[in-house]
Coordinates of C-alpha atoms in Angstrom, one line a residue:
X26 CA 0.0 0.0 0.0
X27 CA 2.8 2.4 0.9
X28 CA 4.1 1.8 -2.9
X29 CA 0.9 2.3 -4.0
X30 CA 0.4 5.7 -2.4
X31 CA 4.1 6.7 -3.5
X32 CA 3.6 6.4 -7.0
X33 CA 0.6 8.4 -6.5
X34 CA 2.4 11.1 -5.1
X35 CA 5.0 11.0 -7.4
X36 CA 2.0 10.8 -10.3
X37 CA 0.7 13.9 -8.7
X38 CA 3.6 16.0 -8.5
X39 CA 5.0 15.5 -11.8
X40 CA 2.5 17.4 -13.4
X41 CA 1.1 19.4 -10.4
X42 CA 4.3 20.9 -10.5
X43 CA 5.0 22.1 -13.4
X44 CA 3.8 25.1 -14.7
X45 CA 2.3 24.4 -18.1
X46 CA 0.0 22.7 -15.6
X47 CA -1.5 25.7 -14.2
X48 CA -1.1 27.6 -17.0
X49 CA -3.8 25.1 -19.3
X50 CA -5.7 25.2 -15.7
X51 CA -5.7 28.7 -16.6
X52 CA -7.2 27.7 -20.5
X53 CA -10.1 26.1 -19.7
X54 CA -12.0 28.6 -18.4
X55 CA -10.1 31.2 -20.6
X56 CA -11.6 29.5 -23.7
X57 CA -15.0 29.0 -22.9
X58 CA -15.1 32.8 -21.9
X59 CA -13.9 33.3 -25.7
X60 CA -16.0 31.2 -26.6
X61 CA -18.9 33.1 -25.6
X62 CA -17.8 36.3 -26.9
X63 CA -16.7 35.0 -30.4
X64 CA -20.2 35.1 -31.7
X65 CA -21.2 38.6 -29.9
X66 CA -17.6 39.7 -31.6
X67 CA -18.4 38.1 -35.2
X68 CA -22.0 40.0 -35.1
X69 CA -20.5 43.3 -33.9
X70 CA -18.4 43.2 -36.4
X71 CA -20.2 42.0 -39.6
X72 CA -20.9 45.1 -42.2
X73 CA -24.7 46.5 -42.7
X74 CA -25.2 45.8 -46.4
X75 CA -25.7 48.8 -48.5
X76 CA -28.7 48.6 -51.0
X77 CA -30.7 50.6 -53.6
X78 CA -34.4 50.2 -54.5
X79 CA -34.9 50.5 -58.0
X80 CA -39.2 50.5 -58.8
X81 CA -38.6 48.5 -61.9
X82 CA -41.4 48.3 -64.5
X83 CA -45.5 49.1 -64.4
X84 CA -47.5 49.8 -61.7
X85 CA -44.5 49.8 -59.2
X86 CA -44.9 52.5 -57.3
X87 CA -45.2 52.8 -53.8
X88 CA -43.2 49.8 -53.4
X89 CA -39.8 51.6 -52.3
X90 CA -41.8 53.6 -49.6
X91 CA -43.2 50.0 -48.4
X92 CA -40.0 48.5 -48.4
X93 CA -38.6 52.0 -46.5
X94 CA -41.6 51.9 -43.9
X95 CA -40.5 47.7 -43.2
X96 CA -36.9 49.1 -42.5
X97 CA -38.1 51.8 -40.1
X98 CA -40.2 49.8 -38.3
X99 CA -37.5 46.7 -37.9
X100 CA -35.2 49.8 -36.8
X101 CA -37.3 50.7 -34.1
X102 CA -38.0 47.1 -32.6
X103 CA -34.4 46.0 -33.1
X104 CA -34.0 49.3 -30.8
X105 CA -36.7 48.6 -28.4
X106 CA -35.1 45.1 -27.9
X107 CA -31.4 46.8 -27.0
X108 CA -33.4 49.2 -24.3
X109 CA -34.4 46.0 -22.7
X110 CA -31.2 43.8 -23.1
X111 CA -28.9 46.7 -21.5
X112 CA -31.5 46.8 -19.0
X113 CA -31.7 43.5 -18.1
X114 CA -27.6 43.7 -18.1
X115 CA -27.7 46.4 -15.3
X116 CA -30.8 45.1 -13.1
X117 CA -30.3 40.9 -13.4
X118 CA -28.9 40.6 -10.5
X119 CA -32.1 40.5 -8.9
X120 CA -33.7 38.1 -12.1
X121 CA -37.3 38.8 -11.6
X122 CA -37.3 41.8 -10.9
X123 CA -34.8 42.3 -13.5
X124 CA -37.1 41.0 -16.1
X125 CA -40.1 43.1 -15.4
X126 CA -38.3 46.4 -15.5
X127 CA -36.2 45.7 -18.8
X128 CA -40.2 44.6 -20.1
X129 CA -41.3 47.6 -19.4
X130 CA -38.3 49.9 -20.7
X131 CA -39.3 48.1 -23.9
X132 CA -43.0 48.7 -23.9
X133 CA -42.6 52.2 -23.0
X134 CA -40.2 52.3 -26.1
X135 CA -42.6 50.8 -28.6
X136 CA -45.8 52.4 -27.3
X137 CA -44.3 56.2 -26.8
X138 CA -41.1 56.2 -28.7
X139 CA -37.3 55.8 -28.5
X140 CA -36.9 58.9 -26.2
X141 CA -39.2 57.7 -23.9
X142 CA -37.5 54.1 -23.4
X143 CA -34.2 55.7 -23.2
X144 CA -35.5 58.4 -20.2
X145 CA -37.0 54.7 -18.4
X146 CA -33.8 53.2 -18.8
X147 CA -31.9 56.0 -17.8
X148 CA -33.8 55.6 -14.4
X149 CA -33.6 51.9 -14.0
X150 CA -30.2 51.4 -15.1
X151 CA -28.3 54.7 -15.4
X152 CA -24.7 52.4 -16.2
X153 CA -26.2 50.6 -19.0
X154 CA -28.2 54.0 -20.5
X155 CA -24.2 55.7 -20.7
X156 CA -22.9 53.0 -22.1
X157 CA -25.6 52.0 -24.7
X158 CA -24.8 52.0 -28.2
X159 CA -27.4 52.1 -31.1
X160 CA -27.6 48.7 -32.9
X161 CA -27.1 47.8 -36.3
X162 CA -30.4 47.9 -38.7
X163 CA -30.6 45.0 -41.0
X164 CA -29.6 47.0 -43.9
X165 CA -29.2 50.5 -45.1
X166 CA -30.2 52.4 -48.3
X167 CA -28.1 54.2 -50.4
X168 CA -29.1 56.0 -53.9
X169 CA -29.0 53.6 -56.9
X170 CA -26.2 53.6 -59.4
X171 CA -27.0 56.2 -62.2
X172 CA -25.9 53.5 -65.0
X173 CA -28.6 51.1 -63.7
X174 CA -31.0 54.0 -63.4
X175 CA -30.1 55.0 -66.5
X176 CA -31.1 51.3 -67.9
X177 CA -34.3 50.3 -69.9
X178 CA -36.2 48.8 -67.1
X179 CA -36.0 44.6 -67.2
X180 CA -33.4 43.0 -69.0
X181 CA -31.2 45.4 -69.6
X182 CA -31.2 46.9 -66.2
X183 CA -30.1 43.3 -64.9
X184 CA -27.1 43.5 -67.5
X185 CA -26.5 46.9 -65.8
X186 CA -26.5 45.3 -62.1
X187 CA -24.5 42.4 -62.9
X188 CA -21.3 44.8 -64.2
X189 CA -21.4 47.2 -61.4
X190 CA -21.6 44.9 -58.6
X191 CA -18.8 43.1 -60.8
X192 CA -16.4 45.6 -59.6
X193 CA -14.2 45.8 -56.9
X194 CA -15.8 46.8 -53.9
X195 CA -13.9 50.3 -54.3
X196 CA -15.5 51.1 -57.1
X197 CA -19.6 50.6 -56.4
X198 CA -21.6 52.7 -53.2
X199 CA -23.8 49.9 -52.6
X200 CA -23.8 45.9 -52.9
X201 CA -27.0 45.2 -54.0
X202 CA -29.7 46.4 -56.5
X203 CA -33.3 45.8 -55.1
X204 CA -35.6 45.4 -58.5
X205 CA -39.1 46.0 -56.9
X206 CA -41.5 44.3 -59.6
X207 CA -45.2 42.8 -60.0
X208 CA -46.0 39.2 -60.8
X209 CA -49.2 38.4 -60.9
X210 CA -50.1 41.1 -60.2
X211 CA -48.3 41.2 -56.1
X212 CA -45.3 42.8 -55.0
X213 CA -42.2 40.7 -56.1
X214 CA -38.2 41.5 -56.3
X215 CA -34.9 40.6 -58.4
X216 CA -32.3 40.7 -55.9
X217 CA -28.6 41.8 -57.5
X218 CA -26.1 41.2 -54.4
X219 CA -22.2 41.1 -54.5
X220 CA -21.7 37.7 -52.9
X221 CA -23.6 34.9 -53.7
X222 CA -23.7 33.8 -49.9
X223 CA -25.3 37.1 -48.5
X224 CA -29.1 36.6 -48.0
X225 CA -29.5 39.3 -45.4
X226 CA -31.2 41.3 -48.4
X227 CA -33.4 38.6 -50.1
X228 CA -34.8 38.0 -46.7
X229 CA -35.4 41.3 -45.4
X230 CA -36.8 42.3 -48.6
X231 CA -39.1 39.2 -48.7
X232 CA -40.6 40.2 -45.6
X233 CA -41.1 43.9 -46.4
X234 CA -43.0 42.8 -49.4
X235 CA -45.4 40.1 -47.4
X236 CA -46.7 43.1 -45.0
X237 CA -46.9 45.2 -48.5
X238 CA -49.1 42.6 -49.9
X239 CA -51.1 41.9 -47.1
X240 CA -51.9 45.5 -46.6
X241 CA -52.9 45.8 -50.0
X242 CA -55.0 42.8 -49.6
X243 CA -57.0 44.3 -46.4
X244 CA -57.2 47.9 -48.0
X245 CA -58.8 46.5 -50.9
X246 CA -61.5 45.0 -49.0
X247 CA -61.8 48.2 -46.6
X248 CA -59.9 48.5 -43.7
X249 CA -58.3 51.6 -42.9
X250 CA -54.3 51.9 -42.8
X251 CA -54.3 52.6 -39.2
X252 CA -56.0 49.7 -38.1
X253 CA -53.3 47.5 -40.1
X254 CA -50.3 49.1 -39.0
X255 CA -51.6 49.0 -35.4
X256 CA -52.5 45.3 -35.8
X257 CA -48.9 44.5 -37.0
X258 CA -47.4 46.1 -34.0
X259 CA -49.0 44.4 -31.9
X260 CA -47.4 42.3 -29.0
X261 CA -49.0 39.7 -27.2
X262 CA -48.1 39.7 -23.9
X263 CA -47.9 35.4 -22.8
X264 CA -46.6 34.6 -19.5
X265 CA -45.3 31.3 -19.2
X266 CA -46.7 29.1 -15.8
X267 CA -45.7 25.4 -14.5
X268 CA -46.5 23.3 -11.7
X269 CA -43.1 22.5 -11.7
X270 CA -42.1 26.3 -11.1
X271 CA -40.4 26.9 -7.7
X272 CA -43.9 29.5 -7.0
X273 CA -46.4 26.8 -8.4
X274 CA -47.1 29.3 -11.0
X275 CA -45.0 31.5 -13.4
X276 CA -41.4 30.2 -14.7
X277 CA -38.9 32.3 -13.8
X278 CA -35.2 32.5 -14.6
X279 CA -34.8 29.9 -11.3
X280 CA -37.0 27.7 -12.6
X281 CA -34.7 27.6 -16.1
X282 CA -31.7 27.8 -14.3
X283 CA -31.4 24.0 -13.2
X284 CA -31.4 23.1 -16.9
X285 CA -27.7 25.3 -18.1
X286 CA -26.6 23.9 -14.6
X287 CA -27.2 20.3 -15.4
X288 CA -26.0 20.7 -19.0
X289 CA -22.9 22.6 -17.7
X290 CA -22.2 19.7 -15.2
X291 CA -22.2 17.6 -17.6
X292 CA -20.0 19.3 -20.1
X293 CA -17.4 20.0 -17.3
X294 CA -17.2 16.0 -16.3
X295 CA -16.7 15.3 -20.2
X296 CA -13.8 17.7 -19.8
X297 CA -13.0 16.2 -16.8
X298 CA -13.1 12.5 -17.6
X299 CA -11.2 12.5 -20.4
X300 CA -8.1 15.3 -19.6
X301 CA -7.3 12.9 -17.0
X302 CA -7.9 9.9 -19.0
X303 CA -5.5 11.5 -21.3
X304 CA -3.1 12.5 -18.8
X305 CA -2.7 9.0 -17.8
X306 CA -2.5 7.3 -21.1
X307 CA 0.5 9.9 -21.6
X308 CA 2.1 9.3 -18.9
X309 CA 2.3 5.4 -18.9
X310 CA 3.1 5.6 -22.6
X311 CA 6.0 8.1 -22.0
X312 CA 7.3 6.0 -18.9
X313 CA 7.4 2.8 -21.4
X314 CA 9.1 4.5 -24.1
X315 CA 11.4 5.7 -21.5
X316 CA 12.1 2.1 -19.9
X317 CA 11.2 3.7 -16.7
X318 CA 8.2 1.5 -16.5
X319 CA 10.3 -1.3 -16.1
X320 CA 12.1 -0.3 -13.5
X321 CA 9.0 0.5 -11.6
X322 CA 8.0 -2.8 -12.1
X323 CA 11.3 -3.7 -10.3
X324 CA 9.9 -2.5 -6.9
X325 CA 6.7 -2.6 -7.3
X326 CA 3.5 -4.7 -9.1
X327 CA 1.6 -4.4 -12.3
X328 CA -1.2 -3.6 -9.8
X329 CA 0.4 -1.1 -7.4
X330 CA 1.5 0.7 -10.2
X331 CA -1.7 1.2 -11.8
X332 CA -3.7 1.8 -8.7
X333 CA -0.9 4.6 -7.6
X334 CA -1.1 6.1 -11.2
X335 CA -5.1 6.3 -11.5
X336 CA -5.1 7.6 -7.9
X337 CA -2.4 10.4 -8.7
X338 CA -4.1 11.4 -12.0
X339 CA -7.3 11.4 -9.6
X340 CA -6.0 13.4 -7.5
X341 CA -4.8 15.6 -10.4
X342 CA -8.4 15.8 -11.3
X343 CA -9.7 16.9 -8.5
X344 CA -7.4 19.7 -8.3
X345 CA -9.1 20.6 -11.7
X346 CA -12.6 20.7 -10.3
X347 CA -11.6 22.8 -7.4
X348 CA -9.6 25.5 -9.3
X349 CA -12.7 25.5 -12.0
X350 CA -15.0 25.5 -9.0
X351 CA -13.3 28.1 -6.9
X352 CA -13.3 30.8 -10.2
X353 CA -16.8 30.2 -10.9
X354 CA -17.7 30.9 -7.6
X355 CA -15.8 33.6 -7.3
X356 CA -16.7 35.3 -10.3
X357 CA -20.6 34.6 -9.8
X358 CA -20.0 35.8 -5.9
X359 CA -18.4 39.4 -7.2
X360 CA -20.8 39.8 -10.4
X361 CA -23.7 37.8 -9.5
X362 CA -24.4 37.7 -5.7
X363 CA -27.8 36.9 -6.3
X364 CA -27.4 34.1 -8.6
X365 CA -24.4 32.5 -6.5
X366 CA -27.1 31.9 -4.0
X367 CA -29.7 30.1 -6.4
X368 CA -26.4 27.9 -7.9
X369 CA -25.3 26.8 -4.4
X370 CA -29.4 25.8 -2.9
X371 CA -29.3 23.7 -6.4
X372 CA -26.2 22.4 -5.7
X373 CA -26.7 21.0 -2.0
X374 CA -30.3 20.7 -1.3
X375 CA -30.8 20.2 -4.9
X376 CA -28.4 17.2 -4.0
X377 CA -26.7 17.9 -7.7
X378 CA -23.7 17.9 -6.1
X379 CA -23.5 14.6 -4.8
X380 CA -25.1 13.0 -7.7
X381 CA -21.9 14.7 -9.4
X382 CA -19.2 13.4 -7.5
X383 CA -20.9 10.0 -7.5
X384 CA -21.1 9.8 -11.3
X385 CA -17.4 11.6 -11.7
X386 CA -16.0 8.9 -9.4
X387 CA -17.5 5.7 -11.8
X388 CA -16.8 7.7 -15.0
X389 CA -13.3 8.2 -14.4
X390 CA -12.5 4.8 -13.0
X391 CA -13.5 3.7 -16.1
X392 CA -12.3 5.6 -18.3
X393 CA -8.8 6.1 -16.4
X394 CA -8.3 2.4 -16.4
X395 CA -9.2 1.9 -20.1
X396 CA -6.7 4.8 -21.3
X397 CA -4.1 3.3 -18.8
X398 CA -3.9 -0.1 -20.3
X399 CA -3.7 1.2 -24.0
X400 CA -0.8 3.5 -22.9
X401 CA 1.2 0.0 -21.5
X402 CA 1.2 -1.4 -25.1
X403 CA 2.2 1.7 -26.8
X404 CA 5.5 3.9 -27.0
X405 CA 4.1 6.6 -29.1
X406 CA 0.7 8.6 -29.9
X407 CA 0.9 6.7 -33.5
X408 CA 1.0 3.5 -31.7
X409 CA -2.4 4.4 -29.6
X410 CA -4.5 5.7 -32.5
X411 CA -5.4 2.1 -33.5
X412 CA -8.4 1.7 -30.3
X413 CA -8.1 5.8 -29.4
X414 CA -9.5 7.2 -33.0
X415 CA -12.9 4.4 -32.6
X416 CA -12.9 5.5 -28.7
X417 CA -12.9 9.2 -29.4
X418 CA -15.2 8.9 -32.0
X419 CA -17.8 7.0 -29.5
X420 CA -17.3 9.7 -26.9
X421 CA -18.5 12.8 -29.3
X422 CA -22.1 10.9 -28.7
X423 CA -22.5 12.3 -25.2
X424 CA -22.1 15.5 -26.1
X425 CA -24.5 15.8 -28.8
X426 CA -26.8 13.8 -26.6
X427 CA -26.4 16.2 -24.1
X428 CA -27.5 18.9 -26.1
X429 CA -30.8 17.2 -26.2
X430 CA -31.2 16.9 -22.5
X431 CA -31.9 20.8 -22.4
X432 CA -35.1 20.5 -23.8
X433 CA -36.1 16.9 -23.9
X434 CA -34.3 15.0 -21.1
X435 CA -37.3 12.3 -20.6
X436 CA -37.0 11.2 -24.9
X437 CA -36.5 7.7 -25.3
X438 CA -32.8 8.4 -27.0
X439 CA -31.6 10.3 -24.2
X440 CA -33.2 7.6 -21.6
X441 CA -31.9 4.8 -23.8
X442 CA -28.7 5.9 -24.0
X443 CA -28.6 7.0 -20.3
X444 CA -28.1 3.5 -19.3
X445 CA -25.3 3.2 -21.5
X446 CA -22.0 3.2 -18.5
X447 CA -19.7 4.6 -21.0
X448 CA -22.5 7.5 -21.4
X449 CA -24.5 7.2 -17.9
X450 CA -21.6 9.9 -16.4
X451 CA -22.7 12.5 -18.5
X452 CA -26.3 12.4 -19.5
X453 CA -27.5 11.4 -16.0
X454 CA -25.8 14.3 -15.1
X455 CA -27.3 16.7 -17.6
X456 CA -30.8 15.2 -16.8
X457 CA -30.5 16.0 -13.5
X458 CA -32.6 19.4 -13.5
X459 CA -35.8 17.3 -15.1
X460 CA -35.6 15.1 -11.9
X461 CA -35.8 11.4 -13.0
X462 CA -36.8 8.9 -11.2
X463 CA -34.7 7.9 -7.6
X464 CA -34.6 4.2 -9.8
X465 CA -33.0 5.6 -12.6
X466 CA -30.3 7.0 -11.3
X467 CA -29.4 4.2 -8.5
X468 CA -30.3 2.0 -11.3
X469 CA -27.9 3.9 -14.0
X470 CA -25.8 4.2 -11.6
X471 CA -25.3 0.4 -10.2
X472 CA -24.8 -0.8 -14.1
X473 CA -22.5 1.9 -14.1
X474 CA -20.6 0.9 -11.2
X475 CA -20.4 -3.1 -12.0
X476 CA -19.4 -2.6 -15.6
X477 CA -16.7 -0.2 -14.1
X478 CA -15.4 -2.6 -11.6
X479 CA -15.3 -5.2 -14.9
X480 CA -13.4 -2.4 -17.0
X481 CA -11.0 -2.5 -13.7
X482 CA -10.4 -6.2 -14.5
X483 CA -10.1 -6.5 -17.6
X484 CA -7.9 -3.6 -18.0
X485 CA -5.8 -4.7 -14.8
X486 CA -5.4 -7.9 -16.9
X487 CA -4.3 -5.8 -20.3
X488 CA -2.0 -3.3 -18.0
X489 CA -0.2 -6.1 -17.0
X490 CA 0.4 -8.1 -20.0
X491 CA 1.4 -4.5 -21.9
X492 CA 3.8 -3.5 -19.2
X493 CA 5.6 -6.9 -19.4
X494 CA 5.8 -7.2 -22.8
X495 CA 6.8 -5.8 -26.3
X496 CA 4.0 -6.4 -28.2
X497 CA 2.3 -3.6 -30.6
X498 CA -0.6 -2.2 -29.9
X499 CA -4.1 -3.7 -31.6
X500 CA -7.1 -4.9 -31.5
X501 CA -5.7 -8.4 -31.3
X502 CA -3.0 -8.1 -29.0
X503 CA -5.4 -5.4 -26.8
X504 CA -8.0 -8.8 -26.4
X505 CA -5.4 -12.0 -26.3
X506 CA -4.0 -9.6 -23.2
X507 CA -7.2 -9.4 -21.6
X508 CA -7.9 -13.2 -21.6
X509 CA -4.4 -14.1 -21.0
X510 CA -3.2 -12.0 -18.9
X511 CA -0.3 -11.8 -20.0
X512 CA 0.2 -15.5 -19.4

C-alpha cells in the first residue's frame, strides 16, 4: 500500500508541478469565456449591407416607400429590444425583478417612442443607458447607381447590375440592387447582391414585401391603414406558468436555471473524464518508451503501479474541479451575488452535487483504467491511435446527446442511452434538472458501477500483459491480453 500511495504522489507532482499545468488550468476557463464572446464579436463586427431600390417596370410605385416603412419599423423594434437587453444587463442581479423592469423599458419604447424608453432606462439602469450604443439595422439604403438607373427597365437593367456589382468593392456605393416588380399582379423583387452567400437582403426584402401585400389585400377590402399598422405592431403579452415552477405558478429565470446547470455539469465532467484519462495514457506511454516502467516494475507490481497512477491522476483531477470550482464561484459571488445563491441551494439541497461526484468517481474509474492499459502497449501517440480514434469517436455521442437533455431529457434516446455506463456519467448528469426517477439513477448508476469494476479487470489484466511485454498495440493483442493475462 505504501508503494501504492508513493507512486501516486509521485503521479501527482509531476504534473502538479509544473507550470504548463497551471497555465492550461488557466485555459479552460479562458476558452469557454472566448468562446462566448466570439459570436457577440463576429456579429459586432459584420458590415450592414448597402442597398438601392430600383421600382422597376409598371405599376410599381409605392413599393420603395413600403420597403422604406418595413426598415423603419425593424429599426425601431431592433432598438426597443437593446433598451431592454442593456436593461436586463444592469438590473439581473435581482432576475425577476430584472425581467419586469427591462419589459417595461421596452414597452414604453414601442408604445411612446425611443426617447421615452431611453429616459426609463436611464432611471432603471443609469450604467447601461451611458454605455448604450445604437444597434445595427438590417440594412441601409443608399441612392441607386446612375448607369442602372439610367437602364431600360428589365433585361437590360439586370445586364446593368451584374457589371457594377462586378467591380471591386472600391469602385460601387452599394452591394446590392433591389428590383421591386409585380408578378401576378403582387409585390415581387430581383435581388442583385455582390456575394452569392449574402441573404440578409433577399430576406429582409421578402418580408417587407409580405406586409406590402397583405396590406394591399386588407385595403382592398376596406380596412383603414391605421388599423393594419396598429395590428402589425401588436405584442401579445404570454406569460409562461408550471407546476413544476419553484412559485407553483409563473417560470422564472430559477425555474430555467437548473437546466444550463445540469447541461454545464455535464459538459465540465466530459472535460473532466477525459483530460485525466489523457493525462494517464500519456504518462504510462512516455514512462514505457522511457524504460522507466520497467524499472517500476522492479519495486513494485503491475497492480500497485496502476492503482498509484489512477489515484495520482485522480487526484490531479480533482485539483481541476476545485480550481474550475473556486473561479466560478468567485466570479458569480463578485458579479452575480444573487445568482451564487440560487447555484449553491441547487447544488446541495438540490443534491446535484452529490449526484456529481458519484457519477465523476464511476466515469473516471472507467475511463482512467481503459486509457491506462492502452498506454502500456504503446510507445508513441501513433501507436495508440489504432483503439483511441474508434474511442474518441464514441465519446463525441454524449455531447450531442447532451445537447438534447436541455429540452427533452425524458426522450427515449436520451433515456436509452442514459443507461449506456460509457455515457450514464454525462447524460444522468445533464438530466439531473428534469428530476428522473430515484430508480433511474441508483439503477444507472449500479450498471455503471459493476461494468466499471469489470473495466478494472479487464484492463488490470491488459496493463499487465502490456507492461511486461513488447507487443504492438491492436485490436488483437489489446484482447489476447485481456484473456491471457499476460500468461
Amino acid at each position: 500500500m505504501n508503494r501504492t500511495f508513493l507512486i501516486a504522489r509521485r503521479e501527482y507532482a509531476a504534473y502538479a508541478m509544473t507550470v504548463g499545468f497551471w497555465l492550461s488550468l488557466l485555459a479552460f476557463p479562458l476558452f469557454a469565456v472566448l468562446g462566448g464572446a466570439v459570436p457577440i464579436l463576429i456579429k459586432s463586427s459584420e458590415t450592414v449591407p448597402a442597398v438601392a431600390l430600383v421600382e422597376d417596370g409598371a405599376a410599381t410605385s409605392g413599393l420603395a416607400a413600403t420597403v422604406q416603412d418595413a426598415l423603419a419599423v425593424e429599426t425601431s423594434r431592433r432598438r426597443a429590444n437593446a433598451l431592454r437587453q442593456a436593461a436586463m444587463a444592469e438590473t439581473q442581479t435581482t432576475p425577476d425583478a430584472g425581467t419586469e423592469a427591462a419589459d417595461r423599458v421596452r414597452e414604453i419604447a414601442e408604445s411612446d417612442g425611443f426617447d421615452a424608453g431611453m429616459a426609463e432606462l436611464r432611471r432603471v439602469a443609469p450604467i447601461a443607458a451611458a454605455a448604450w450604443r445604437e444597434p445595427k439595422p438590417p440594412i441601409t439604403l443608399a441612392p441607386a447607381p446612375a448607369v442602372v438607373l439610367a437602364a431600360a427597365p428589365g433585361k437590360a437593367r439586370d445586364d446593368a447590375a451584374r457589371t457594377y456589382l462586378s467591380a471591386g468593392k472600391k469602385d460601387r456605393t452599394v452591394g446590392a440592387i433591389v428590383f421591386l416588380t409585380r408578378a401576378d399582379g403582387k409585390p415581387a423583387a430581383r435581388v442583385w447582391t455582390a456575394r452569392t452567400n449574402d441573404d440578409a437582403v433577399e430576406d429582409f426584402v421578402r418580408d417587407a414585401l409580405k406586409s406590402a401585400n397583405r396590406r394591399e389585400v386588407f385595403g382592398a377590402s376596406g380596412v383603414s391603414p391605421e388599423v393594419i399598422v396598429t395590428s402589425e405592431q401588436f405584442r401579445p403579452q404570454v406569460t409562461a406558468y408550471s407546476p413544476k415552477a419553484s412559485t407553483g405558478g409563473e417560470v422564472s429565470f430559477r425555474d430555467r436555471l437548473p437546466m444550463l446547470m445540469g447541461f454545464m455539469g455535464g459538459f465540465l465532467l466530459w472535460s473532466l473524464i477525459i483530460t485525466g484519462a489523457s493525462i494517464l495514457l500519456n504518462s504510462v506511454m512516455e514512462e514505457k518508451s522511457n524504460k522507466i516502467l520497467e524499472v517500476l516494475l522492479s519495486s513494485a507490481s503491475p497492480t500497485e503501479i496502476l492503482t498509484g497512477k489512477v489515484l495520482g491522476v485522480a487526484m490531479l483531477t480533482l485539483t481541476m474541479l476545485l480550481a474550475w470550482g473556486g473561479m466560478g464561484v468567485g466570479a458569480l459571488a463578485v458579479f452575480q451575488p444573487d445568482y451564487a445563491a440560487a447555484v449553491a441551494e441547487i447544488l446541495i439541497q438540490g443534491g446535484m452535487l452529490a449526484w456529481f461526484a458519484a457519477f465523476m468517481v464511476g466515469g473516471y474509474l472507467m475511463y482512467a483504467v481503459l486509457f491506462a492499459a492502452i498506454g502500456a502497449f504503446c510507445e508513441t501517440p501513433r501507436d495508440a491511435q489504432t483503439l483511441m480514434g474508434p474511442i474518441m469517436m464514441i465519446l463525441t455521442v454524449p455531447i450531442m446527446i447532451m445537447v438534447m437533455t436541455m429540452k427533452t431529457p425524458d426522450a427515449p434516446l436520451v433515456q436509452i442511452l442514459s443507461w449506456v455506463p460509457f455515457f450514464t456519467p454525462f447524460l444522468m448528469v445533464a438530466r439531473l434538472h428534469s428530476n428522473p426517477p430515484l430508480i433511474e439513477l441508483i439503477g444507472a448508476m449500479a450498471g455503471m458501477f459493476a461494468f466499471a469494476l469489470l473495466m478494472v479487470w479487464l484492463s488490470g489484466r491488459a496493463f499487465r500483459a502490456g507492461a511486461l511485454s513488447d507487443v504492438k498495440l491492436s485490436w488483437k493483442s489489446f484482447g489476447a491480453a485481456i484473456k491471457g493475462g499476460g500468461n
